[in-house]
Amino acid sequence: GNSVTQMEGPVTLSEEAFLTINCTYTATGYPSLFWYVQYPGEGLQLLLKATKADDKGSNKGFEATYRKETTSFHLEKGSVQVSDSAVYFCALGDTGRRALTFGSGTRLQVQP
Amino acid sequence: DTAVSQTPKYLVTQMGNDKSIKCEQNLGHDTMYWYKQDSKKFLKIMFSYNNKELIINETVPNRFSPKSPDKAHLNLHINSLELGDSAVYFCASSQGGGSTDTQYFGPGTRLTVL
């Protein structure tokens, strides 16, 4: 079946540091890939997505590239802010299932 | 305007009780979902409805019964609550149910079973 593996958290960074959160997936066919963010006490919000190989999703300074050859969709940001502190979820949407398969989430803590 | 709303936001109840969580979306979407988030933040699909028709029913105990009175609503009823049901339950919706569709999530309902 489909699965998504994310790096363990928490990730603790200083403001303006570079961020990478690793995400790899296992799926049949050609899934779409998503990053969702969950701020404390809130629901999930879409951060970015990519629907085919080599697509790059980007939003609010975050970006991720759909790499079919390495089955990866790593999230990056060049300079994090305290307001980026949240839990980040990598997710996969496959054509047959009509639901997202989520990774376990990675908590990011940014210190001033 | 709230896109996907859930009520209540918090629910504290005793073991053995029956409770319901309501979800409404005003986005005109065709597909709605219920996800369960456990204490370690892991999210798992429970149910999916498309135009009031059940599409996905994961290995969820029969005590959980979704009901979709119309396309904009998907409620979750839980019978005989158990301690292990304590979690945050998220409702979501999407335009279609395709793999590329963005899902929009409600704020969650934190259920605590004592």
Short mmCIF file of C-alpha atoms in Angstrom, two decimals:
data_model
loop_
_atom_site.label_atom_id
_atom_site.label_comp_id
_atom_site.label_asym_id
_atom_site.label_seq_id
_atom_site.Cartn_x
_atom_site.Cartn_y
_atom_site.Cartn_z
CA GLY A 1 0.00 0.00 0.00
CA ASN A 2 0.90 3.68 -0.08
CA SER A 3 3.05 5.19 2.62
CA VAL A 4 4.83 8.43 3.44
CA THR A 5 7.92 8.69 5.61
CA GLN A 6 9.01 11.95 7.18
CA MET A 7 12.02 12.80 9.26
CA GLU A 8 11.52 12.66 12.98
CA GLY A 9 11.11 15.89 14.88
CA PRO A 10 11.23 18.16 16.55
CA VAL A 11 13.46 20.28 14.38
CA THR A 12 14.77 23.30 16.28
CA LEU A 13 16.30 26.17 14.33
CA SER A 14 17.30 29.74 14.94
CA GLU A 15 15.56 32.49 13.02
CA GLU A 16 16.92 32.95 9.47
CA ALA A 17 18.36 29.41 9.37
CA PHE A 18 17.88 27.14 6.36
CA LEU A 19 15.20 24.49 6.67
CA THR A 20 14.96 21.04 5.13
CA ILE A 21 12.31 18.51 6.12
CA ASN A 22 12.76 15.20 4.34
CA CYS A 23 9.85 13.28 2.89
CA THR A 24 9.91 10.05 0.89
CA TYR A 25 7.00 8.03 -0.37
CA THR A 26 5.97 4.60 -1.61
CA ALA A 27 3.12 4.42 -4.08
CA THR A 28 1.95 2.72 -7.24
CA GLY A 29 1.22 4.84 -10.27
CA TYR A 30 1.68 8.59 -10.30
CA PRO A 31 0.53 10.18 -7.05
CA SER A 32 0.21 13.85 -6.27
CA LEU A 33 2.27 15.16 -3.37
CA PHE A 34 1.37 17.78 -0.81
CA TRP A 35 2.78 19.63 2.16
CA TYR A 36 0.27 20.71 4.77
CA VAL A 37 1.01 22.86 7.82
CA GLN A 38 -0.75 22.77 11.18
CA TYR A 39 -0.31 25.77 13.45
CA PRO A 40 -0.98 25.25 17.17
CA GLY A 41 -4.65 24.69 17.90
CA GLU A 42 -5.69 24.87 14.25
CA GLY A 43 -6.60 22.57 11.39
CA LEU A 44 -4.34 21.73 8.50
CA GLN A 45 -3.72 24.18 5.68
CA LEU A 46 -2.28 23.41 2.30
CA LEU A 47 1.23 24.84 2.01
CA LEU A 48 2.12 23.63 -1.48
CA LYS A 49 1.61 20.75 -3.87
CA ALA A 50 3.01 19.10 -6.98
CA THR A 51 1.04 16.85 -9.27
CA LYS A 52 3.67 15.33 -11.54
CA ALA A 53 7.35 14.44 -11.64
CA ASP A 54 9.78 17.39 -11.66
CA ASP A 55 7.05 19.85 -10.67
CA LYS A 56 8.10 22.35 -8.04
CA GLY A 57 5.51 23.60 -5.58
CA SER A 58 6.17 26.87 -3.78
CA ASN A 59 4.40 29.18 -1.35
CA LYS A 60 5.41 31.70 1.35
CA GLY A 61 9.10 31.04 0.70
CA PHE A 62 8.73 27.28 1.03
CA GLU A 63 9.38 24.99 -1.91
CA ALA A 64 9.51 21.30 -2.71
CA THR A 65 10.30 19.39 -5.90
CA TYR A 66 8.61 16.13 -6.90
CA ARG A 67 11.49 13.72 -7.55
CA LYS A 68 10.24 10.48 -9.02
CA GLU A 69 13.67 8.89 -9.29
CA THR A 70 14.28 9.22 -5.55
CA THR A 71 10.56 9.09 -4.57
CA SER A 72 11.07 12.24 -2.53
CA PHE A 73 9.37 15.58 -1.90
CA HIS A 74 11.62 17.41 0.54
CA LEU A 75 10.44 20.73 1.96
CA GLU A 76 12.90 23.64 2.01
CA LYS A 77 12.95 27.27 3.07
CA GLY A 78 15.93 29.56 2.85
CA SER A 79 15.30 31.63 5.96
CA VAL A 80 12.80 30.55 8.62
CA GLN A 81 10.90 32.88 10.92
CA VAL A 82 9.47 32.35 14.39
CA SER A 83 6.02 32.42 12.79
CA ASP A 84 6.92 29.26 10.81
CA SER A 85 6.83 27.22 14.02
CA ALA A 86 4.23 24.52 13.36
CA VAL A 87 3.82 20.85 12.47
CA TYR A 88 4.45 20.04 8.81
CA PHE A 89 2.83 17.05 7.13
CA CYS A 90 3.86 15.47 3.87
CA ALA A 91 0.97 13.73 2.13
CA LEU A 92 0.25 11.67 -0.94
CA GLY A 93 -2.91 11.58 -3.03
CA ASP A 94 -3.33 8.57 -5.28
CA THR A 95 -5.69 8.22 -8.17
CA GLY A 96 -7.58 5.26 -6.86
CA ARG A 97 -8.18 5.99 -3.24
CA ARG A 98 -9.77 9.46 -2.95
CA ALA A 99 -8.03 10.19 0.33
CA LEU A 100 -4.68 11.49 1.45
CA THR A 101 -2.04 9.31 3.03
CA PHE A 102 -0.12 11.38 5.55
CA GLY A 103 3.35 11.14 6.99
CA SER A 104 3.75 11.29 10.75
CA GLY A 105 4.36 15.04 10.81
CA THR A 106 7.49 17.00 11.74
CA ARG A 107 7.35 19.67 14.42
CA LEU A 108 9.41 22.75 13.62
CA GLN A 109 10.40 25.12 16.40
CA VAL A 110 12.07 28.39 15.40
CA GLN A 111 13.79 30.36 18.14
CA PRO A 112 14.38 34.12 17.96
CA ASP B 1 -16.54 33.20 6.05
CA THR B 2 -15.57 29.84 7.51
CA ALA B 3 -14.97 27.33 4.73
CA VAL B 4 -15.13 24.11 6.75
CA SER B 5 -16.62 24.31 10.22
CA GLN B 6 -16.98 21.70 12.93
CA THR B 7 -18.94 21.62 16.15
CA PRO B 8 -18.15 21.23 18.90
CA LYS B 9 -14.52 22.27 19.15
CA TYR B 10 -14.06 20.37 22.41
CA LEU B 11 -15.99 17.35 23.63
CA VAL B 12 -15.41 15.73 27.01
CA THR B 13 -17.52 12.72 27.86
CA GLN B 14 -17.66 9.51 29.84
CA MET B 15 -16.94 6.03 28.53
CA GLY B 16 -20.01 4.32 27.15
CA ASN B 17 -21.76 7.52 26.04
CA ASP B 18 -22.91 8.29 22.50
CA LYS B 19 -21.84 11.56 20.88
CA SER B 20 -21.96 13.34 17.53
CA ILE B 21 -19.66 15.76 15.76
CA LYS B 22 -21.04 17.96 13.02
CA CYS B 23 -19.28 19.25 9.94
CA GLU B 24 -20.38 21.75 7.33
CA GLN B 25 -18.61 23.17 4.29
CA ASN B 26 -19.68 26.22 2.31
CA LEU B 27 -17.25 25.72 -0.57
CA GLY B 28 -19.67 23.85 -2.81
CA HIS B 29 -17.39 20.82 -2.77
CA ASP B 30 -18.57 17.35 -3.75
CA THR B 31 -16.38 15.27 -1.46
CA MET B 32 -16.07 15.28 2.33
CA TYR B 33 -13.84 13.34 4.71
CA TRP B 34 -13.29 12.45 8.32
CA TYR B 35 -9.74 12.01 9.61
CA LYS B 36 -8.56 10.99 13.07
CA GLN B 37 -5.40 12.49 14.56
CA ASP B 38 -3.96 10.59 17.49
CA SER B 39 -1.87 11.88 20.37
CA LYS B 40 1.31 11.55 18.31
CA LYS B 41 -0.19 13.76 15.59
CA PHE B 42 -0.57 10.87 13.16
CA LEU B 43 -3.47 11.46 10.76
CA LYS B 44 -5.51 8.67 9.27
CA ILE B 45 -8.54 8.67 6.96
CA MET B 46 -11.72 7.23 8.43
CA PHE B 47 -14.45 7.95 5.87
CA SER B 48 -14.97 9.71 2.59
CA TYR B 49 -18.26 10.73 0.98
CA ASN B 50 -18.87 11.94 -2.55
CA ASN B 51 -22.24 13.57 -3.21
CA LYS B 52 -23.70 11.92 -0.10
CA GLU B 53 -22.42 8.50 -1.15
CA LEU B 54 -19.92 6.59 0.98
CA ILE B 55 -16.67 6.11 -0.94
CA ILE B 56 -14.14 5.11 1.69
CA ASN B 57 -14.75 3.24 4.89
CA GLU B 58 -11.43 2.35 6.45
CA THR B 59 -11.07 -0.28 9.16
CA VAL B 60 -13.02 1.76 11.67
CA PRO B 61 -15.12 0.10 14.39
CA ASN B 62 -18.84 -0.13 13.68
CA ARG B 63 -19.41 2.20 16.60
CA PHE B 64 -18.47 5.02 14.23
CA SER B 65 -21.19 5.93 11.77
CA PRO B 66 -20.96 8.83 9.34
CA LYS B 67 -24.10 10.47 7.98
CA SER B 68 -24.34 12.89 5.09
CA PRO B 69 -27.79 14.53 4.94
CA ASP B 70 -26.69 16.65 2.00
CA LYS B 71 -23.58 17.50 0.03
CA ALA B 72 -22.55 20.26 2.44
CA HIS B 73 -22.74 18.25 5.64
CA LEU B 74 -20.98 15.17 6.97
CA ASN B 75 -21.64 14.27 10.58
CA LEU B 76 -19.90 11.64 12.68
CA HIS B 77 -21.80 9.69 15.31
CA ILE B 78 -19.93 7.56 17.81
CA ASN B 79 -21.65 4.95 19.98
CA SER B 80 -20.38 3.45 23.23
CA LEU B 81 -17.33 5.66 23.47
CA GLU B 82 -14.07 4.07 24.61
CA LEU B 83 -10.91 5.56 26.07
CA GLY B 84 -9.06 4.85 22.83
CA ASP B 85 -11.43 7.09 20.92
CA SER B 86 -9.79 10.13 22.52
CA ALA B 87 -8.24 12.07 19.63
CA VAL B 88 -8.70 15.10 17.44
CA TYR B 89 -11.16 14.52 14.62
CA PHE B 90 -10.84 16.59 11.47
CA CYS B 91 -13.41 17.09 8.79
CA ALA B 92 -12.21 18.05 5.31
CA SER B 93 -13.65 18.68 1.87
CA SER B 94 -12.44 18.84 -1.72
CA GLN B 95 -13.95 19.78 -5.05
CA GLY B 96 -13.67 16.27 -6.42
CA GLY B 97 -12.07 13.22 -4.94
CA GLY B 98 -9.16 13.15 -7.30
CA SER B 99 -5.53 12.76 -6.40
CA THR B 100 -4.68 16.33 -7.36
CA ASP B 101 -7.51 17.98 -5.42
CA THR B 102 -6.62 20.13 -2.45
CA GLN B 103 -8.42 19.17 0.71
CA TYR B 104 -9.62 21.93 3.02
CA PHE B 105 -9.67 21.08 6.70
CA GLY B 106 -11.87 22.20 9.53
CA PRO B 107 -10.41 23.35 12.86
CA GLY B 108 -10.82 19.95 14.48
CA THR B 109 -12.82 18.54 17.38
CA ARG B 110 -10.82 17.40 20.38
CA LEU B 111 -12.62 14.44 21.91
CA THR B 112 -11.64 13.34 25.41
CA VAL B 113 -13.17 10.17 26.81
CA LEU B 114 -12.87 9.77 30.58
#
